[in-house]
């Protein structure tokens, strides 16, 4: 996990984008709080043109009640980027910059691979807020 | 193995995968984006019972949206009928929903082989968040199997 976090203060709506506050996790750690939503980002650029990338939390992190991906663990074939982490904790948890937080797995695809379509988020290397409401009426 | 978008399209066309209604614009590199139907169910009581039927009440998501309460579990369903006798579907959220703090399922992301219907969604959110009927809320992946079906 890189040292930049976004605290999502408001999830937004169709007429406004989410409100976030960016901050840096100091070397001596930062305490994450339950009932709050944070977006982080991996330090590593990860992805593959041949295998489907999937991201999960480490066993050690799960045991501490930390979600690293809320519901979107799956990457897109062909895309390499820093991954936005969807972070929520069950109990207060102190985290540190550049700590080992998750693990990446690679899965074999079946069928023809199409690299033509680039997913928007897969071009972002920073923790990036949701654009869901902008997509609704498209 | 996980099916690529092009393989999902091939299987929908030859009938080995059902996604109905189907629109090619929802195909991704290795998944298909599905939409939420406009009916939700919420539990009537604060204490749920793991051994008995828990009463629910139905809510229709109005056109101008509904604000999800973080302390509530909402049962929803996909607008699309989804399933396959040959591949195992796994339901996931989308990057866009995860980044809003919305859980689209709670521990049960795996659909049985041969179950072809609107899939149940188990919604919970970290923060209060608005959802709209028919919004693209999740994605489904399809996995090849080993062994007799």
PDB file of C-alpha atoms in Angstrom:
ATOM      1  CA  UNK A   1       0.000   0.000   0.000  1.00  0.00           C
ATOM      2  CA  UNK A   2       1.422   3.377  -1.010  1.00  0.00           C
ATOM      3  CA  UNK A   3       1.338   6.251   1.467  1.00  0.00           C
ATOM      4  CA  UNK A   4      -1.530   8.258  -0.083  1.00  0.00           C
ATOM      5  CA  UNK A   5      -5.081   7.774   1.198  1.00  0.00           C
ATOM      6  CA  UNK A   6      -8.352   9.449   0.272  1.00  0.00           C
ATOM      7  CA  UNK A   7     -11.055   9.712   2.894  1.00  0.00           C
ATOM      8  CA  UNK A   8     -14.434   9.639   1.132  1.00  0.00           C
ATOM      9  CA  UNK A   9     -16.454  12.312   2.935  1.00  0.00           C
ATOM     10  CA  UNK A  10     -19.513  12.164   0.713  1.00  0.00           C
ATOM     11  CA  UNK A  11     -20.401   9.531  -1.874  1.00  0.00           C
ATOM     12  CA  UNK A  12     -21.937  12.044  -4.278  1.00  0.00           C
ATOM     13  CA  UNK A  13     -25.004  11.688  -6.464  1.00  0.00           C
ATOM     14  CA  UNK A  14     -26.000  12.171 -10.079  1.00  0.00           C
ATOM     15  CA  UNK A  15     -25.547  15.928  -9.733  1.00  0.00           C
ATOM     16  CA  UNK A  16     -22.235  15.946  -7.828  1.00  0.00           C
ATOM     17  CA  UNK A  17     -18.997  13.967  -7.742  1.00  0.00           C
ATOM     18  CA  UNK A  18     -17.830  12.303  -4.505  1.00  0.00           C
ATOM     19  CA  UNK A  19     -16.083  14.579  -2.008  1.00  0.00           C
ATOM     20  CA  UNK A  20     -12.740  13.289  -0.777  1.00  0.00           C
ATOM     21  CA  UNK A  21      -9.879  14.488   1.376  1.00  0.00           C
ATOM     22  CA  UNK A  22      -6.360  13.374   0.487  1.00  0.00           C
ATOM     23  CA  UNK A  23      -3.674  12.800   3.074  1.00  0.00           C
ATOM     24  CA  UNK A  24      -0.364  11.021   3.514  1.00  0.00           C
ATOM     25  CA  UNK A  25       0.046   8.194   6.026  1.00  0.00           C
ATOM     26  CA  UNK A  26       2.923   9.342   8.255  1.00  0.00           C
ATOM     27  CA  UNK A  27       5.860   6.962   8.877  1.00  0.00           C
ATOM     28  CA  UNK A  28       4.647   6.292  12.424  1.00  0.00           C
ATOM     29  CA  UNK A  29       1.227   5.185  11.185  1.00  0.00           C
ATOM     30  CA  UNK A  30      -2.379   6.353  10.924  1.00  0.00           C
ATOM     31  CA  UNK A  31      -5.431   4.933  12.693  1.00  0.00           C
ATOM     32  CA  UNK A  32      -8.251   3.961  10.324  1.00  0.00           C
ATOM     33  CA  UNK A  33     -11.744   4.194  11.782  1.00  0.00           C
ATOM     34  CA  UNK A  34     -14.786   1.941  11.324  1.00  0.00           C
ATOM     35  CA  UNK A  35     -17.788   3.318   9.408  1.00  0.00           C
ATOM     36  CA  UNK A  36     -15.462   5.310   7.192  1.00  0.00           C
ATOM     37  CA  UNK A  37     -14.485   4.666   3.617  1.00  0.00           C
ATOM     38  CA  UNK A  38     -10.926   5.152   2.449  1.00  0.00           C
ATOM     39  CA  UNK A  39      -9.390   4.737  -0.973  1.00  0.00           C
ATOM     40  CA  UNK A  40      -5.754   3.720  -1.155  1.00  0.00           C
ATOM     41  CA  UNK A  41      -3.489   2.562  -3.917  1.00  0.00           C
ATOM     42  CA  UNK A  42      -0.931  -0.195  -4.380  1.00  0.00           C
ATOM     43  CA  UNK A  43       2.716   0.761  -4.535  1.00  0.00           C
ATOM     44  CA  UNK A  44       3.231  -1.747  -7.361  1.00  0.00           C
ATOM     45  CA  UNK A  45       2.045  -1.490 -10.935  1.00  0.00           C
ATOM     46  CA  UNK A  46       0.403  -4.864 -11.660  1.00  0.00           C
ATOM     47  CA  UNK A  47      -1.385  -6.511 -14.551  1.00  0.00           C
ATOM     48  CA  UNK A  48      -0.975  -8.857 -17.487  1.00  0.00           C
ATOM     49  CA  UNK A  49      -1.849  -9.169 -21.142  1.00  0.00           C
ATOM     50  CA  UNK A  50      -2.162 -12.933 -20.751  1.00  0.00           C
ATOM     51  CA  UNK A  51      -3.712 -13.592 -17.354  1.00  0.00           C
ATOM     52  CA  UNK A  52      -6.627 -12.055 -15.454  1.00  0.00           C
ATOM     53  CA  UNK A  53      -5.391 -10.258 -12.361  1.00  0.00           C
ATOM     54  CA  UNK A  54      -7.262 -10.516  -9.086  1.00  0.00           C
ATOM     55  CA  UNK A  55      -6.447  -8.703  -5.875  1.00  0.00           C
ATOM     56  CA  UNK A  56      -7.172  -9.806  -2.319  1.00  0.00           C
ATOM     57  CA  UNK A  57      -6.178  -8.950   1.215  1.00  0.00           C
ATOM     58  CA  UNK A  58      -3.509 -10.891   3.036  1.00  0.00           C
ATOM     59  CA  UNK A  59      -4.556 -13.409   5.651  1.00  0.00           C
ATOM     60  CA  UNK A  60      -2.933 -11.244   8.329  1.00  0.00           C
ATOM     61  CA  UNK A  61      -4.961  -8.227   7.209  1.00  0.00           C
ATOM     62  CA  UNK A  62      -8.289 -10.141   7.135  1.00  0.00           C
ATOM     63  CA  UNK A  63      -7.698 -11.300  10.706  1.00  0.00           C
ATOM     64  CA  UNK A  64      -7.482  -7.654  11.731  1.00  0.00           C
ATOM     65  CA  UNK A  65     -10.909  -6.939  10.190  1.00  0.00           C
ATOM     66  CA  UNK A  66      -9.702  -4.859   7.298  1.00  0.00           C
ATOM     67  CA  UNK A  67     -11.340  -4.979   3.878  1.00  0.00           C
ATOM     68  CA  UNK A  68      -8.893  -4.149   1.112  1.00  0.00           C
ATOM     69  CA  UNK A  69     -11.405  -4.619  -1.710  1.00  0.00           C
ATOM     70  CA  UNK A  70     -15.068  -4.103  -0.927  1.00  0.00           C
ATOM     71  CA  UNK A  71     -16.514  -5.864  -3.928  1.00  0.00           C
ATOM     72  CA  UNK A  72     -14.303  -5.385  -6.960  1.00  0.00           C
ATOM     73  CA  UNK A  73     -11.318  -7.707  -6.765  1.00  0.00           C
ATOM     74  CA  UNK A  74     -11.112  -8.407 -10.467  1.00  0.00           C
ATOM     75  CA  UNK A  75      -8.850  -6.726 -12.992  1.00  0.00           C
ATOM     76  CA  UNK A  76      -9.160  -6.446 -16.721  1.00  0.00           C
ATOM     77  CA  UNK A  77      -7.042  -8.478 -19.077  1.00  0.00           C
ATOM     78  CA  UNK A  78      -4.267  -6.451 -20.612  1.00  0.00           C
ATOM     79  CA  UNK A  79      -4.261  -3.572 -18.164  1.00  0.00           C
ATOM     80  CA  UNK A  80      -1.318  -2.763 -15.882  1.00  0.00           C
ATOM     81  CA  UNK A  81      -1.659  -0.026 -13.308  1.00  0.00           C
ATOM     82  CA  UNK A  82      -1.519   0.785  -9.629  1.00  0.00           C
ATOM     83  CA  UNK A  83      -4.704  -0.573  -8.097  1.00  0.00           C
ATOM     84  CA  UNK A  84      -7.120   1.493  -6.089  1.00  0.00           C
ATOM     85  CA  UNK A  85      -7.842  -0.177  -2.743  1.00  0.00           C
ATOM     86  CA  UNK A  86     -11.376   0.077  -1.326  1.00  0.00           C
ATOM     87  CA  UNK A  87     -10.691   0.202   2.391  1.00  0.00           C
ATOM     88  CA  UNK A  88     -13.024  -0.293   5.341  1.00  0.00           C
ATOM     89  CA  UNK A  89     -12.187  -1.556   8.838  1.00  0.00           C
ATOM     90  CA  UNK A  90     -14.341  -3.290  11.453  1.00  0.00           C
ATOM     91  CA  UNK A  91     -12.260  -2.133  14.435  1.00  0.00           C
ATOM     92  CA  UNK A  92      -9.890   0.813  14.664  1.00  0.00           C
ATOM     93  CA  UNK A  93      -6.661  -0.213  12.968  1.00  0.00           C
ATOM     94  CA  UNK A  94      -3.301   1.477  12.696  1.00  0.00           C
ATOM     95  CA  UNK A  95      -1.749   1.200   9.261  1.00  0.00           C
ATOM     96  CA  UNK A  96       1.648   2.216   7.956  1.00  0.00           C
ATOM     97  CA  UNK A  97       2.906   3.524   4.630  1.00  0.00           C
ATOM     98  CA  UNK A  98       4.232   0.861   2.284  1.00  0.00           C
ATOM     99  CA  UNK A  99       3.073  -2.016   4.504  1.00  0.00           C
ATOM    100  CA  UNK A 100       2.332  -5.395   2.907  1.00  0.00           C
ATOM    101  CA  UNK A 101      -1.415  -5.378   2.586  1.00  0.00           C
ATOM    102  CA  UNK A 102      -2.630  -7.693  -0.113  1.00  0.00           C
ATOM    103  CA  UNK A 103      -1.778 -10.337  -2.600  1.00  0.00           C
ATOM    104  CA  UNK A 104      -2.285 -10.583  -6.302  1.00  0.00           C
ATOM    105  CA  UNK A 105      -3.246 -13.733  -8.184  1.00  0.00           C
ATOM    106  CA  UNK A 106      -3.261 -14.422 -11.916  1.00  0.00           C
ATOM    107  CA  UNK A 107      -5.871 -16.583 -13.633  1.00  0.00           C
ATOM    108  CA  UNK A 108      -5.845 -18.345 -16.983  1.00  0.00           C
ATOM    109  CA  UNK A 109      -8.327 -16.986 -19.509  1.00  0.00           C
ATOM    110  CA  UNK A 110     -10.413 -19.070 -21.920  1.00  0.00           C
ATOM    111  CA  UNK A 111     -11.251 -17.571 -25.302  1.00  0.00           C
ATOM    112  CA  UNK A 112     -10.005 -14.838 -27.565  1.00  0.00           C
ATOM    113  CA  UNK A 113      -8.521 -11.825 -25.794  1.00  0.00           C
ATOM    114  CA  UNK A 114      -9.626  -8.348 -26.833  1.00  0.00           C
ATOM    115  CA  UNK A 115      -7.285  -5.548 -25.769  1.00  0.00           C
ATOM    116  CA  UNK A 116      -9.128  -2.820 -27.620  1.00  0.00           C
ATOM    117  CA  UNK A 117     -11.347  -1.615 -24.795  1.00  0.00           C
ATOM    118  CA  UNK A 118      -9.545   0.273 -22.030  1.00  0.00           C
ATOM    119  CA  UNK A 119     -11.422   0.534 -18.783  1.00  0.00           C
ATOM    120  CA  UNK A 120     -11.292   4.062 -17.425  1.00  0.00           C
ATOM    121  CA  UNK A 121      -9.890   3.241 -13.979  1.00  0.00           C
ATOM    122  CA  UNK A 122      -7.201   0.993 -15.481  1.00  0.00           C
ATOM    123  CA  UNK A 123      -5.537   4.144 -16.800  1.00  0.00           C
ATOM    124  CA  UNK A 124      -5.263   5.670 -13.303  1.00  0.00           C
ATOM    125  CA  UNK A 125      -2.288   5.214 -10.983  1.00  0.00           C
ATOM    126  CA  UNK A 126      -3.722   7.180  -8.055  1.00  0.00           C
ATOM    127  CA  UNK A 127      -6.548   6.332  -5.644  1.00  0.00           C
ATOM    128  CA  UNK A 128      -9.468   7.373  -7.823  1.00  0.00           C
ATOM    129  CA  UNK A 129     -13.037   8.036  -6.613  1.00  0.00           C
ATOM    130  CA  UNK A 130     -16.043   6.365  -8.231  1.00  0.00           C
ATOM    131  CA  UNK A 131     -17.550   7.731 -11.430  1.00  0.00           C
ATOM    132  CA  UNK A 132     -20.676   5.569 -11.109  1.00  0.00           C
ATOM    133  CA  UNK A 133     -23.214   8.377 -11.092  1.00  0.00           C
ATOM    134  CA  UNK A 134     -21.725   9.816 -14.284  1.00  0.00           C
ATOM    135  CA  UNK A 135     -22.324   6.451 -15.970  1.00  0.00           C
ATOM    136  CA  UNK A 136     -25.993   6.085 -15.061  1.00  0.00           C
ATOM    137  CA  UNK A 137     -27.590   8.058 -17.831  1.00  0.00           C
ATOM    138  CA  UNK A 138     -25.151   7.025 -20.544  1.00  0.00           C
TER     139      UNK A 138
ATOM    140  CA  UNK B   1     -10.244 -20.785 -16.395  1.00  0.00           C
ATOM    141  CA  UNK B   2     -12.099 -17.480 -16.611  1.00  0.00           C
ATOM    142  CA  UNK B   3     -13.952 -16.698 -19.832  1.00  0.00           C
ATOM    143  CA  UNK B   4     -12.839 -13.642 -21.802  1.00  0.00           C
ATOM    144  CA  UNK B   5     -15.421 -11.125 -22.964  1.00  0.00           C
ATOM    145  CA  UNK B   6     -15.291 -12.536 -26.485  1.00  0.00           C
ATOM    146  CA  UNK B   7     -15.836 -16.076 -25.167  1.00  0.00           C
ATOM    147  CA  UNK B   8     -18.828 -14.894 -23.082  1.00  0.00           C
ATOM    148  CA  UNK B   9     -20.305 -13.378 -26.253  1.00  0.00           C
ATOM    149  CA  UNK B  10     -19.726 -16.646 -28.142  1.00  0.00           C
ATOM    150  CA  UNK B  11     -21.415 -18.647 -25.375  1.00  0.00           C
ATOM    151  CA  UNK B  12     -24.393 -16.271 -25.169  1.00  0.00           C
ATOM    152  CA  UNK B  13     -24.794 -16.607 -28.932  1.00  0.00           C
ATOM    153  CA  UNK B  14     -24.626 -20.412 -28.880  1.00  0.00           C
ATOM    154  CA  UNK B  15     -26.855 -20.665 -25.800  1.00  0.00           C
ATOM    155  CA  UNK B  16     -24.376 -22.195 -23.335  1.00  0.00           C
ATOM    156  CA  UNK B  17     -24.586 -19.020 -21.223  1.00  0.00           C
ATOM    157  CA  UNK B  18     -27.815 -17.146 -20.524  1.00  0.00           C
ATOM    158  CA  UNK B  19     -27.724 -13.386 -19.962  1.00  0.00           C
ATOM    159  CA  UNK B  20     -31.111 -11.865 -20.709  1.00  0.00           C
ATOM    160  CA  UNK B  21     -31.548  -9.101 -21.663  1.00  0.00           C
ATOM    161  CA  UNK B  22     -28.082  -8.970 -23.235  1.00  0.00           C
ATOM    162  CA  UNK B  23     -26.360  -5.905 -24.660  1.00  0.00           C
ATOM    163  CA  UNK B  24     -22.870  -6.167 -26.085  1.00  0.00           C
ATOM    164  CA  UNK B  25     -21.943  -2.734 -24.711  1.00  0.00           C
ATOM    165  CA  UNK B  26     -21.919  -4.233 -21.200  1.00  0.00           C
ATOM    166  CA  UNK B  27     -19.211  -6.751 -22.125  1.00  0.00           C
ATOM    167  CA  UNK B  28     -15.848  -6.149 -20.481  1.00  0.00           C
ATOM    168  CA  UNK B  29     -12.459  -7.807 -21.117  1.00  0.00           C
ATOM    169  CA  UNK B  30     -13.350 -10.749 -18.879  1.00  0.00           C
ATOM    170  CA  UNK B  31     -16.812 -10.073 -17.414  1.00  0.00           C
ATOM    171  CA  UNK B  32     -20.275  -8.678 -18.142  1.00  0.00           C
ATOM    172  CA  UNK B  33     -21.756  -5.669 -16.309  1.00  0.00           C
ATOM    173  CA  UNK B  34     -25.228  -6.344 -14.910  1.00  0.00           C
ATOM    174  CA  UNK B  35     -27.890  -3.955 -13.598  1.00  0.00           C
ATOM    175  CA  UNK B  36     -29.965  -3.848 -10.427  1.00  0.00           C
ATOM    176  CA  UNK B  37     -33.714  -4.420 -10.665  1.00  0.00           C
ATOM    177  CA  UNK B  38     -35.976  -1.875  -8.965  1.00  0.00           C
ATOM    178  CA  UNK B  39     -37.215  -4.135  -6.140  1.00  0.00           C
ATOM    179  CA  UNK B  40     -35.425  -4.391  -2.788  1.00  0.00           C
ATOM    180  CA  UNK B  41     -36.318  -6.339   0.325  1.00  0.00           C
ATOM    181  CA  UNK B  42     -35.358  -5.327   3.851  1.00  0.00           C
ATOM    182  CA  UNK B  43     -35.747  -7.337   7.035  1.00  0.00           C
ATOM    183  CA  UNK B  44     -38.550  -6.172   9.328  1.00  0.00           C
ATOM    184  CA  UNK B  45     -36.871  -7.048  12.616  1.00  0.00           C
ATOM    185  CA  UNK B  46     -33.625  -5.904  14.188  1.00  0.00           C
ATOM    186  CA  UNK B  47     -32.634  -9.361  15.372  1.00  0.00           C
ATOM    187  CA  UNK B  48     -32.374 -11.912  12.589  1.00  0.00           C
ATOM    188  CA  UNK B  49     -32.803 -15.629  13.230  1.00  0.00           C
ATOM    189  CA  UNK B  50     -30.433 -17.960  11.386  1.00  0.00           C
ATOM    190  CA  UNK B  51     -32.788 -20.946  11.726  1.00  0.00           C
ATOM    191  CA  UNK B  52     -36.132 -19.444  10.875  1.00  0.00           C
ATOM    192  CA  UNK B  53     -37.750 -17.406   8.138  1.00  0.00           C
ATOM    193  CA  UNK B  54     -37.148 -13.688   8.639  1.00  0.00           C
ATOM    194  CA  UNK B  55     -40.006 -11.425   7.545  1.00  0.00           C
ATOM    195  CA  UNK B  56     -39.128  -8.896   4.918  1.00  0.00           C
ATOM    196  CA  UNK B  57     -40.838  -5.947   3.370  1.00  0.00           C
ATOM    197  CA  UNK B  58     -40.579  -4.878  -0.214  1.00  0.00           C
ATOM    198  CA  UNK B  59     -39.335  -1.482  -1.310  1.00  0.00           C
ATOM    199  CA  UNK B  60     -39.501  -0.205  -4.864  1.00  0.00           C
ATOM    200  CA  UNK B  61     -36.483   1.920  -5.738  1.00  0.00           C
ATOM    201  CA  UNK B  62     -38.036   5.131  -7.054  1.00  0.00           C
ATOM    202  CA  UNK B  63     -36.767   6.744 -10.258  1.00  0.00           C
ATOM    203  CA  UNK B  64     -35.076   9.460  -8.196  1.00  0.00           C
ATOM    204  CA  UNK B  65     -33.154   6.866  -6.179  1.00  0.00           C
ATOM    205  CA  UNK B  66     -33.015   5.536  -2.649  1.00  0.00           C
ATOM    206  CA  UNK B  67     -30.438   6.329   0.039  1.00  0.00           C
ATOM    207  CA  UNK B  68     -28.921   3.136   1.451  1.00  0.00           C
ATOM    208  CA  UNK B  69     -28.614   3.080   5.238  1.00  0.00           C
ATOM    209  CA  UNK B  70     -25.265   1.583   6.360  1.00  0.00           C
ATOM    210  CA  UNK B  71     -26.985  -0.301   9.193  1.00  0.00           C
ATOM    211  CA  UNK B  72     -29.354  -2.147   6.883  1.00  0.00           C
ATOM    212  CA  UNK B  73     -29.080  -5.211   4.648  1.00  0.00           C
ATOM    213  CA  UNK B  74     -30.905  -4.860   1.342  1.00  0.00           C
ATOM    214  CA  UNK B  75     -31.720  -7.885  -0.762  1.00  0.00           C
ATOM    215  CA  UNK B  76     -31.903  -7.015  -4.414  1.00  0.00           C
ATOM    216  CA  UNK B  77     -31.717  -8.856  -7.666  1.00  0.00           C
ATOM    217  CA  UNK B  78     -30.150  -8.467 -11.031  1.00  0.00           C
ATOM    218  CA  UNK B  79     -32.326  -7.125 -13.791  1.00  0.00           C
ATOM    219  CA  UNK B  80     -30.832  -9.805 -16.052  1.00  0.00           C
ATOM    220  CA  UNK B  81     -31.569 -13.522 -15.924  1.00  0.00           C
ATOM    221  CA  UNK B  82     -28.110 -15.050 -15.612  1.00  0.00           C
ATOM    222  CA  UNK B  83     -26.851 -18.635 -15.570  1.00  0.00           C
ATOM    223  CA  UNK B  84     -25.290 -21.550 -17.366  1.00  0.00           C
ATOM    224  CA  UNK B  85     -25.323 -25.332 -17.424  1.00  0.00           C
ATOM    225  CA  UNK B  86     -21.664 -25.340 -18.474  1.00  0.00           C
ATOM    226  CA  UNK B  87     -19.880 -22.509 -16.670  1.00  0.00           C
ATOM    227  CA  UNK B  88     -19.973 -21.317 -13.071  1.00  0.00           C
ATOM    228  CA  UNK B  89     -20.993 -17.659 -12.704  1.00  0.00           C
ATOM    229  CA  UNK B  90     -19.344 -15.588  -9.975  1.00  0.00           C
ATOM    230  CA  UNK B  91     -20.959 -12.274  -9.071  1.00  0.00           C
ATOM    231  CA  UNK B  92     -18.786  -9.311  -8.199  1.00  0.00           C
ATOM    232  CA  UNK B  93     -19.189  -5.610  -7.697  1.00  0.00           C
ATOM    233  CA  UNK B  94     -17.717  -3.118 -10.098  1.00  0.00           C
ATOM    234  CA  UNK B  95     -14.825  -0.780  -9.364  1.00  0.00           C
ATOM    235  CA  UNK B  96     -17.393   2.008  -9.405  1.00  0.00           C
ATOM    236  CA  UNK B  97     -19.551   0.430  -6.689  1.00  0.00           C
ATOM    237  CA  UNK B  98     -16.657  -0.691  -4.471  1.00  0.00           C
ATOM    238  CA  UNK B  99     -15.234   2.815  -4.517  1.00  0.00           C
ATOM    239  CA  UNK B 100     -18.560   4.117  -3.161  1.00  0.00           C
ATOM    240  CA  UNK B 101     -18.324   1.606  -0.296  1.00  0.00           C
ATOM    241  CA  UNK B 102     -21.162  -0.589  -1.567  1.00  0.00           C
ATOM    242  CA  UNK B 103     -20.992  -4.325  -0.928  1.00  0.00           C
ATOM    243  CA  UNK B 104     -22.935  -6.088  -3.702  1.00  0.00           C
ATOM    244  CA  UNK B 105     -22.833  -9.486  -2.044  1.00  0.00           C
ATOM    245  CA  UNK B 106     -21.995 -10.740   1.413  1.00  0.00           C
ATOM    246  CA  UNK B 107     -19.793 -13.874   1.326  1.00  0.00           C
ATOM    247  CA  UNK B 108     -21.916 -15.633  -1.334  1.00  0.00           C
ATOM    248  CA  UNK B 109     -20.588 -14.717  -4.749  1.00  0.00           C
ATOM    249  CA  UNK B 110     -20.818 -18.154  -6.333  1.00  0.00           C
ATOM    250  CA  UNK B 111     -23.852 -19.155  -8.434  1.00  0.00           C
ATOM    251  CA  UNK B 112     -24.707 -22.854  -8.820  1.00  0.00           C
ATOM    252  CA  UNK B 113     -24.219 -24.557 -12.152  1.00  0.00           C
ATOM    253  CA  UNK B 114     -27.607 -24.814 -13.848  1.00  0.00           C
ATOM    254  CA  UNK B 115     -29.215 -22.065 -11.800  1.00  0.00           C
ATOM    255  CA  UNK B 116     -30.576 -19.715 -14.457  1.00  0.00           C
ATOM    256  CA  UNK B 117     -32.456 -16.787 -12.933  1.00  0.00           C
ATOM    257  CA  UNK B 118     -32.191 -13.234 -11.681  1.00  0.00           C
ATOM    258  CA  UNK B 119     -29.334 -13.390  -9.163  1.00  0.00           C
ATOM    259  CA  UNK B 120     -29.866 -12.199  -5.607  1.00  0.00           C
ATOM    260  CA  UNK B 121     -27.723  -9.255  -4.515  1.00  0.00           C
ATOM    261  CA  UNK B 122     -26.919  -8.665  -0.842  1.00  0.00           C
ATOM    262  CA  UNK B 123     -26.344  -4.967  -0.477  1.00  0.00           C
ATOM    263  CA  UNK B 124     -24.737  -3.139   2.381  1.00  0.00           C
ATOM    264  CA  UNK B 125     -22.879   0.147   2.329  1.00  0.00           C
ATOM    265  CA  UNK B 126     -20.145   1.679   4.461  1.00  0.00           C
ATOM    266  CA  UNK B 127     -21.568   5.200   4.041  1.00  0.00           C
ATOM    267  CA  UNK B 128     -25.056   6.458   3.166  1.00  0.00           C
ATOM    268  CA  UNK B 129     -25.157   6.222  -0.622  1.00  0.00           C
ATOM    269  CA  UNK B 130     -27.808   6.723  -3.261  1.00  0.00           C
ATOM    270  CA  UNK B 131     -28.677   3.960  -5.722  1.00  0.00           C
ATOM    271  CA  UNK B 132     -30.969   4.115  -8.717  1.00  0.00           C
ATOM    272  CA  UNK B 133     -33.133   1.499 -10.432  1.00  0.00           C
ATOM    273  CA  UNK B 134     -31.446  -0.228 -13.370  1.00  0.00           C
ATOM    274  CA  UNK B 135     -28.023   1.202 -12.575  1.00  0.00           C
ATOM    275  CA  UNK B 136     -24.971  -0.897 -13.565  1.00  0.00           C
ATOM    276  CA  UNK B 137     -24.050  -2.197 -10.134  1.00  0.00           C
ATOM    277  CA  UNK B 138     -22.001  -5.338 -10.611  1.00  0.00           C
ATOM    278  CA  UNK B 139     -20.327  -7.734 -12.967  1.00  0.00           C
ATOM    279  CA  UNK B 140     -20.541 -11.442 -13.556  1.00  0.00           C
ATOM    280  CA  UNK B 141     -17.636 -13.682 -14.516  1.00  0.00           C
ATOM    281  CA  UNK B 142     -17.883 -17.218 -15.877  1.00  0.00           C
ATOM    282  CA  UNK B 143     -15.511 -20.042 -14.962  1.00  0.00           C
ATOM    283  CA  UNK B 144     -14.910 -23.371 -16.682  1.00  0.00           C
ATOM    284  CA  UNK B 145     -15.404 -26.482 -14.571  1.00  0.00           C
ATOM    285  CA  UNK B 146     -13.675 -29.806 -14.148  1.00  0.00           C
ATOM    286  CA  UNK B 147     -15.651 -33.021 -13.559  1.00  0.00           C
ATOM    287  CA  UNK B 148     -19.015 -34.472 -14.473  1.00  0.00           C
ATOM    288  CA  UNK B 149     -21.899 -32.010 -14.349  1.00  0.00           C
TER     289      UNK B 149
END
